Coordinates of C-alpha atoms and ligand atoms in Angstrom, one line a residue:
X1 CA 97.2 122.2 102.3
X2 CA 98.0 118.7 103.5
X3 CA 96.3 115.8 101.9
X4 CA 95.2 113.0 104.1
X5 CA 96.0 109.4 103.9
X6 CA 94.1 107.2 106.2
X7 CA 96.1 104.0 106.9
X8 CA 94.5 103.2 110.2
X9 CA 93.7 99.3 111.4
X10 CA 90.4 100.7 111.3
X11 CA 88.6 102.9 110.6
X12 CA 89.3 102.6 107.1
X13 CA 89.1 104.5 103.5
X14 CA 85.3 104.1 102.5
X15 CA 85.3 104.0 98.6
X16 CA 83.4 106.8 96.9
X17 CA 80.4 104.7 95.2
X18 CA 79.7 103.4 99.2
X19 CA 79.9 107.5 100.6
X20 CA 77.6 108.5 97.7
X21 CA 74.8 105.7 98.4
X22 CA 74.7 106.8 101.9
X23 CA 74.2 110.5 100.9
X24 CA 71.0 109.1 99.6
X25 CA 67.6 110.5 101.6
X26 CA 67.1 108.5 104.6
X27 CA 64.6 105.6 104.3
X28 CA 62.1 104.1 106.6
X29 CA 63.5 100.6 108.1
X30 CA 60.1 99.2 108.3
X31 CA 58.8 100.7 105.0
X32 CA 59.0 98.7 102.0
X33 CA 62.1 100.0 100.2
X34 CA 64.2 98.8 103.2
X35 CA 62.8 95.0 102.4
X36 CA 65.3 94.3 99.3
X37 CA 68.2 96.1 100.7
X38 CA 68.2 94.1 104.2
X39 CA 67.5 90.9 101.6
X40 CA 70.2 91.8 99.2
X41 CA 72.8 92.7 102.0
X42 CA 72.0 89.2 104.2
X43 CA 72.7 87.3 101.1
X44 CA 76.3 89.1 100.6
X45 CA 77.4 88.7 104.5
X46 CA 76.8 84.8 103.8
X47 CA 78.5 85.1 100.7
X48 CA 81.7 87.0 102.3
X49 CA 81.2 85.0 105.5
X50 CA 81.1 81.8 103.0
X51 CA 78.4 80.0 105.7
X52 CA 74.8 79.3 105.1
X53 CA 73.9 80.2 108.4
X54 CA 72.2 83.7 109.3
X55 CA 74.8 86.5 109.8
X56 CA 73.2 88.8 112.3
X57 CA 73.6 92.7 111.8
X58 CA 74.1 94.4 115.3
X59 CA 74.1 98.2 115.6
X60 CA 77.5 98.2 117.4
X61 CA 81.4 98.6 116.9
X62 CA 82.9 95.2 116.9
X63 CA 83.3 94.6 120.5
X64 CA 79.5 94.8 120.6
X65 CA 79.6 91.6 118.8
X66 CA 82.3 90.2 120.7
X67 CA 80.3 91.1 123.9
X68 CA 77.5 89.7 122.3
X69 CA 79.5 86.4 121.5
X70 CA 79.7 85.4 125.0
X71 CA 76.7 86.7 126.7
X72 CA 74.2 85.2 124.1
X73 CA 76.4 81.4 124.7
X74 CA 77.8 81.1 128.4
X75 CA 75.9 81.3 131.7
X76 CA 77.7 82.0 134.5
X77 CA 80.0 79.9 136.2
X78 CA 80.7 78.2 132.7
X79 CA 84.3 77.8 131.7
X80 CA 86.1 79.2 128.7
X81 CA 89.3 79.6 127.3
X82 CA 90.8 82.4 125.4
X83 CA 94.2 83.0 123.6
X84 CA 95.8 86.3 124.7
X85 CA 98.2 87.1 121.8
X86 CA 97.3 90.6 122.0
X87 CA 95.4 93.7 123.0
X88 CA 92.2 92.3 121.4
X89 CA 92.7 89.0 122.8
X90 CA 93.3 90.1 126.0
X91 CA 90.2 91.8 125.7
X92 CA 88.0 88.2 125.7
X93 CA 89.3 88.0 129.3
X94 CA 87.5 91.2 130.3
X95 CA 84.0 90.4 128.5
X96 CA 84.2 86.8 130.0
X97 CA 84.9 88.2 133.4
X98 CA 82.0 90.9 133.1
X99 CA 79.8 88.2 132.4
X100 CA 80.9 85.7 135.4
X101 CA 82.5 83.1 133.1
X102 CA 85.3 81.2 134.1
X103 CA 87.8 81.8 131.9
X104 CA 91.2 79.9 131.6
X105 CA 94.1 82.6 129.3
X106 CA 96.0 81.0 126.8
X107 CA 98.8 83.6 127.0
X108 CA 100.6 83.9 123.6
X109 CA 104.0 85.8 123.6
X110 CA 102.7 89.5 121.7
X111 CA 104.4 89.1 118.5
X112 CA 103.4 84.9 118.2
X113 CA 100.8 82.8 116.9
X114 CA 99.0 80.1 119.0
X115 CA 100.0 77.1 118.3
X116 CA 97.0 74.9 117.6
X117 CA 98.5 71.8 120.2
X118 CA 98.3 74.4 123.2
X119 CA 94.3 74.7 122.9
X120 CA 94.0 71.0 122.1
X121 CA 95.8 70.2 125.3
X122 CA 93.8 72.7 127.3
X123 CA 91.1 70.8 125.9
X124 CA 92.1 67.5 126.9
X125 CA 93.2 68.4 130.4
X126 CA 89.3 70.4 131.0
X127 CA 86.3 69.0 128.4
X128 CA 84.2 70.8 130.4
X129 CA 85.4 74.4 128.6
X130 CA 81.7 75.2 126.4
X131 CA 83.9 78.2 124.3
X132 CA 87.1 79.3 123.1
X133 CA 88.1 82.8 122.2
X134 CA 90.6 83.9 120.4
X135 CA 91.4 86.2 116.9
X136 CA 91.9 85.6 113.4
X137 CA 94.1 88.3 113.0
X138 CA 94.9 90.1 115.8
X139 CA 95.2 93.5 115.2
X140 CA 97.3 94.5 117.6
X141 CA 100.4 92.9 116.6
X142 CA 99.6 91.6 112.9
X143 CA 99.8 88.3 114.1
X144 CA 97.0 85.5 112.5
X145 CA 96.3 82.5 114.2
X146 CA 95.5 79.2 112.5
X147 CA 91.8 79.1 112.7
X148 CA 91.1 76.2 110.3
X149 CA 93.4 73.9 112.4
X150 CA 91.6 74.9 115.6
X151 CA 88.3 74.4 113.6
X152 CA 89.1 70.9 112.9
X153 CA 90.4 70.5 116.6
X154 CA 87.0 71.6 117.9
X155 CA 85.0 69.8 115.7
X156 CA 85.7 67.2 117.6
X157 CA 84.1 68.3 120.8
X158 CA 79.9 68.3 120.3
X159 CA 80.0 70.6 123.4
X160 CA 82.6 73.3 122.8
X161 CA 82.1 75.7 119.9
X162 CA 84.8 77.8 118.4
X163 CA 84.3 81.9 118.3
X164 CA 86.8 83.6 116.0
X165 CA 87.0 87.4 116.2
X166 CA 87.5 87.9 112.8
X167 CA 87.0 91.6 112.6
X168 CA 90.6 92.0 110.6
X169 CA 90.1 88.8 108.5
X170 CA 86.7 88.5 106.8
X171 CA 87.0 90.3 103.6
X172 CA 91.0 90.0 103.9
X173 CA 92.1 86.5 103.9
X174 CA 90.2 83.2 103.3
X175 CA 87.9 82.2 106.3
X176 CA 85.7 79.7 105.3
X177 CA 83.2 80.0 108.2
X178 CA 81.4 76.7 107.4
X179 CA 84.0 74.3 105.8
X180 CA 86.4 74.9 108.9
X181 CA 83.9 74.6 111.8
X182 CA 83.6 78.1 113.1
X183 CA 81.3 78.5 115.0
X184 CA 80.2 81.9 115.7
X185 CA 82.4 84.5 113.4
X186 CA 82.3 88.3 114.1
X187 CA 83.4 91.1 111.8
X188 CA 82.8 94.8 112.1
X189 CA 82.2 97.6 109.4
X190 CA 85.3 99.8 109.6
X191 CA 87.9 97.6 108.7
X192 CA 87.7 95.7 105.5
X193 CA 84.4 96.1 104.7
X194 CA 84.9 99.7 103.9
X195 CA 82.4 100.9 105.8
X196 CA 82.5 103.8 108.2
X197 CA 82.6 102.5 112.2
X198 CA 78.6 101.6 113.3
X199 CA 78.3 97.7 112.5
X200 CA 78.8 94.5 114.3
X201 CA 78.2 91.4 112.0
X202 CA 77.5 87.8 113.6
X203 CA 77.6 83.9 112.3
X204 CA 76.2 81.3 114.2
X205 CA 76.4 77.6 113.8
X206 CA 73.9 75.1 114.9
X207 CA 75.7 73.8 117.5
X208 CA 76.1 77.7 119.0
X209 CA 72.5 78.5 119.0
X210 CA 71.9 75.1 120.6
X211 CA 74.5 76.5 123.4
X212 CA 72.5 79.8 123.3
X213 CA 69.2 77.8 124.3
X214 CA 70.7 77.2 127.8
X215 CA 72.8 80.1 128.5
X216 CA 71.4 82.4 131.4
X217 CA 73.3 85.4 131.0
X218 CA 71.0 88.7 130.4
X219 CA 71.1 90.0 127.1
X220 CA 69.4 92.6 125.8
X221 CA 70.2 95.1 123.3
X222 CA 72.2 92.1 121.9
X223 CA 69.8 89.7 121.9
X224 CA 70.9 86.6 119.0
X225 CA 67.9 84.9 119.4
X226 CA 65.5 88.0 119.1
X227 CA 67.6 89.1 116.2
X228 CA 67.6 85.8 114.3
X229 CA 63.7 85.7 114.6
X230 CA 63.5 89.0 113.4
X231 CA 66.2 89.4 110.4
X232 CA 65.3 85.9 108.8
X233 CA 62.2 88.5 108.3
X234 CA 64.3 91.4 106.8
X235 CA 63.8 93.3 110.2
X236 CA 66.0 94.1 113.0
X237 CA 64.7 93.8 116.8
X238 CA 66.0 97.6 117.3
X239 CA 66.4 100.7 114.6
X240 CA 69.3 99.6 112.6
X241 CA 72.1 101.5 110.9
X242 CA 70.1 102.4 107.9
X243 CA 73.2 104.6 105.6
X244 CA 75.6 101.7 106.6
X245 CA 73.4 99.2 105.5
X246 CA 72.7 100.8 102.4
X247 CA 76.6 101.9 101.9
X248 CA 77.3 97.8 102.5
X249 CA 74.5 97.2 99.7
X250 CA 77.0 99.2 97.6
X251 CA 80.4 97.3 99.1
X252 CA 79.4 93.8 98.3
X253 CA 78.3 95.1 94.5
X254 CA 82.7 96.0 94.5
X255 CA 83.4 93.0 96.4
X256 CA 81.3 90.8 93.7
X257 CA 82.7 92.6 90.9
X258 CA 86.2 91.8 92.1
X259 CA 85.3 88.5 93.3
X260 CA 86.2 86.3 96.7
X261 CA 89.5 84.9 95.2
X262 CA 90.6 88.1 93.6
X263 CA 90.4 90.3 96.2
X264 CA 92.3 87.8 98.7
X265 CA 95.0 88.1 96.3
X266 CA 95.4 91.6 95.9
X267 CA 95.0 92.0 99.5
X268 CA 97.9 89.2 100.1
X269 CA 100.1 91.0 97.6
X270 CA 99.6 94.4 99.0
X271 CA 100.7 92.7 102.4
X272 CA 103.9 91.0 101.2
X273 CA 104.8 94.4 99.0
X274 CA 104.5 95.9 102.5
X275 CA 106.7 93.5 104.5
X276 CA 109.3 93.7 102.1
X277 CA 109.6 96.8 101.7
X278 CA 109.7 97.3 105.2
X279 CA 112.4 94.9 105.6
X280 CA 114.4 96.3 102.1
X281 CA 114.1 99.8 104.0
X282 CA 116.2 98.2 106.9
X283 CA 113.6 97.8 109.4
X284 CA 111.9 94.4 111.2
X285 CA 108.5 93.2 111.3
X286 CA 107.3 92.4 114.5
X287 CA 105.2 89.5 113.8
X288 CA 107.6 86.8 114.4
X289 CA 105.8 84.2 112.5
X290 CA 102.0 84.0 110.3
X291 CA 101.8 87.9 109.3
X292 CA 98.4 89.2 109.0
X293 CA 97.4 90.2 105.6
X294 CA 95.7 92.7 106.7
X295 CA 98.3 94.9 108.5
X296 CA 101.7 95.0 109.1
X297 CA 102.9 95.9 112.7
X298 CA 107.0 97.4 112.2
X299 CA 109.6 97.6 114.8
X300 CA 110.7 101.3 115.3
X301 CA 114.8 101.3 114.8
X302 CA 117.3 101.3 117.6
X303 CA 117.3 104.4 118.9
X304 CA 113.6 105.8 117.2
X305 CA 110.6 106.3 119.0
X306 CA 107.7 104.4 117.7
X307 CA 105.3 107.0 118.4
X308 CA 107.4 110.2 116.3
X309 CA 107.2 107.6 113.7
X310 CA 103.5 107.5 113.6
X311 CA 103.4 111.2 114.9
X312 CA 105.8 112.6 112.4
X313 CA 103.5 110.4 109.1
X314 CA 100.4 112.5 110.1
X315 CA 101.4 115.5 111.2
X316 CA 104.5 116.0 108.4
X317 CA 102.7 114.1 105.3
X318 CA 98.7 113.8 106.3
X319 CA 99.0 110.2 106.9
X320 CA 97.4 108.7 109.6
X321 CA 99.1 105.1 111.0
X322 CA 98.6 104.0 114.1
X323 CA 101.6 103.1 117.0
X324 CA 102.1 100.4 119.2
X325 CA 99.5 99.3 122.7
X326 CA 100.5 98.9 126.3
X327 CA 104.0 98.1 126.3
X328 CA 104.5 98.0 122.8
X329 CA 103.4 101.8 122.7
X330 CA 106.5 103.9 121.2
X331 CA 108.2 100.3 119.9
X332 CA 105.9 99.7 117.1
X333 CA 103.8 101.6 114.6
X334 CA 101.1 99.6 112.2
X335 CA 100.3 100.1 108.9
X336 CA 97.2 99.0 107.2
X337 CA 96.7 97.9 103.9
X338 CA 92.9 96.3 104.3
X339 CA 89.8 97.1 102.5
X340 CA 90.0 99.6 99.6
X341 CA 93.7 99.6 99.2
X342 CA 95.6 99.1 96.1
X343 CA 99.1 99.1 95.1
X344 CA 99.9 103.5 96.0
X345 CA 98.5 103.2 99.4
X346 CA 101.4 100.7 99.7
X347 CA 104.0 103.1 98.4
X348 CA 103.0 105.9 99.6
X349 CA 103.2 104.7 103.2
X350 CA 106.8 103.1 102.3
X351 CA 107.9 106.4 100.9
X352 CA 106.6 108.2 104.0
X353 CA 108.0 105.9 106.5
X354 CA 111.4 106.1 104.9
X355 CA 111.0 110.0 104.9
X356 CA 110.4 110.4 108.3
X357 CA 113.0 108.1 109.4
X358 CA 115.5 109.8 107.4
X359 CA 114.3 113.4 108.9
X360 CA 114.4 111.8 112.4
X361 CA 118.0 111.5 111.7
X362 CA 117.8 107.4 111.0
X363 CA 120.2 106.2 108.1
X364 CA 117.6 105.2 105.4
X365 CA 118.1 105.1 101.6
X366 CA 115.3 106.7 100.4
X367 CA 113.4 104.4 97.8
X368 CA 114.8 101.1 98.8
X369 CA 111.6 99.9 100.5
X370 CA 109.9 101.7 97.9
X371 CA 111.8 100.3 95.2
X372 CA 111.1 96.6 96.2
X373 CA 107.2 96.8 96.9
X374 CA 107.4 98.0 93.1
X375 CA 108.6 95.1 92.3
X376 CA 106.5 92.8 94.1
X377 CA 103.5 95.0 92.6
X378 CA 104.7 94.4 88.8
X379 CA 105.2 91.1 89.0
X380 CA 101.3 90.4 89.9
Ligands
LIG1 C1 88.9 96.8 115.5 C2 88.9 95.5 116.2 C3 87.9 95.1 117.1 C4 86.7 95.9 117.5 O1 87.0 97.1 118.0 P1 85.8 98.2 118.0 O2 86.6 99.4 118.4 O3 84.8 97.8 119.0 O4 85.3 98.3 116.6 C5 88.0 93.8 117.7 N1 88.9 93.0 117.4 C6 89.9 93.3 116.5 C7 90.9 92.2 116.2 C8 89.9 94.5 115.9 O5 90.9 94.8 115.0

């Protein structure tokens, strides 16, 4: 028998009170019960989302909302800009295209942040640019960017809003949609929500949906404006996710118990336990600067293929990592330590890292990255 670990970027662990409210008997979406559940749940995305706007549920993965995110605001022929810092980044430049906008990249070095100056030049040089793109954490490097100072930045333009693809964020670090002028903020279900993969969720400022009264691209299945008039009414336009819905009923009853502040800071500390232990164990992080809180992306060593790495965890030990994209496949594997994670997750993965680089012949001593996430862990 082999007991499995799941310590994917998503999906993630879903906590057993969340799996046993979905086991419930399905419910009707447009019978009575459903009413206090969608009311209950709408309240705790604004809570987590900390905005007083409407956060739209979409019946997607995340790049539903992300797709969603530019066809509802931009019209074709309208220019954007988007910071490529990553595979997920990169990925803005694909949706943008699909849906005729004129995109500028922002290419960030994979491994870097933006640096807020680079979008307010882009800025000054082209005022004409209605959106910018980029991530909050981007997953596939565990790089986060500095969305408050870019908030601040596009405050300052009435006709350019700010869309932040938080889907490895919200729920891990502070974003404080309102405060820092984000205008449209996405997150999905399987990352730290702790749901399983089915949900796209959706902020949207003033200023956006006054954006999204012009825009002429066709949308839909993802249709903000239908959606807004419809779930300010405890309905969605189309069948929604009913057992995720219900199982995130659950998840923000664990969230609220723990609290906003709280669970921030056990989700920082399990990140720094991580990243030094990584680094006591002898290896490198691959962020070069802002590490995301809510993974941590690890060079392979000299000599060590990323992939046996992140091979060798499941196959030899039942955990399930993920390796490096594009060309950083077989450089990098990523651990995550977002959602329902707590201190063992962290050492487990440290413990099985070391062990499979020691059996691929790498000179580890076992328990030193172990040894110094304990520490960081007791000292909470
Ligand atoms: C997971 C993820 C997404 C969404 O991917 P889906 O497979 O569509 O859920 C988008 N952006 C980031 C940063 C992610 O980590």
């Amino acid at each position: 028998m082999l007991k499995r670990y799941l310590l994917a970027p998503g999906p993630t662990p879903v906590p057993p009170e969340v799996l046993l409210a979905m086991a419930r008997p399905m419910i009707h979406h447009r019978a009575p019960e459903f009413d206090p559940i969608f009311a209950e749940v709408r309240e705790g995305l604004k809570w987590l989302f900390q905005t007083r706007n409407d956060v739209l549920m979409l019946a997607a993965s995340g790049t539903g909302g992300m797709e969603g995110a530019v066809s509802n605001f931009l019209s074709p022929g309208d220019k954007a800009l988007y910071v490529n810092a990553g595979k997920f980044g990169e990925r803005w430049g694909k949706l943008c295209k699909t849906f005729g906008v004129q995109a500028t990249e922002l290419k960030v070095e994979w491994g870097q942040a933006v640096n807020p100056q680079q979008v307010a030049d882009a800025l000054k040089k082209d005022p004409s640019i209605k959106a910018v793109y980029l991530q909050a954490s981007e997953t596939s490097t565990g790089v986060s960017h500095d969305v408050k100072a870019l908030g601040e930045l596009i405050k300052g333009y009435d006709n350019t809003i700010l869309v932040v693809d938080a889907i490895t964020a919200l729920g891990v670090f502070d974003i404080k949609t309102d405060a820092w002028g984000l205008d449209v903020v996405i997150t999905g279900s399987q990352k730290a929500l702790m749901l399983p993969p089915g949900m796209a969720f959706v902020s949207v400022s003033d200023k956006a949906w006054a954006l999204a009264d012009k825009a002429k691209n066709a949308a839909f299945y993802f249709n903000f404006k239908k959606e807004r008039e419809t779930q300010t009414k405890n309905q969605t336009a189309w069948t929604p996710t009913v057992s995720l819905i219900v199982g995130l009923q659950e998840v923000f009853r664990i969230m609220k118990a723990e609290g906003l502040e709280n669970m921030f800071a056990r989700q920082g500390r399990l990140a720094l336990a991580m990243r030094e232990g990584v680094k006591a164990a002898g290896m490198a992080l691959f962020a070069k600067e802002s590490p995301s809180d809510a993974l941590t992306a690890v060079c392979a060593p000299d000599g060590i293929d990323g992939q046996a790495i992140y091979k060798n965890l499941r196959v030899q030990y039942g955990m399930t990592a993920a390796g490096g994209q594009d060309h950083l496949k077989g450089k990098i594997f990523r651990l995550s330590h977002m959602g329902y994670a707590d201190s063992f997750d962290v050492i487990a993965a440290l413990a099985a890292t070391e062990m499979v680089l020691k059996g691929l012949g790498h000179s580890v001593k076992l328990g030193s990255g172990v040894g110094k996430a304990q520490e960081i862990l007791m000292a909470k």
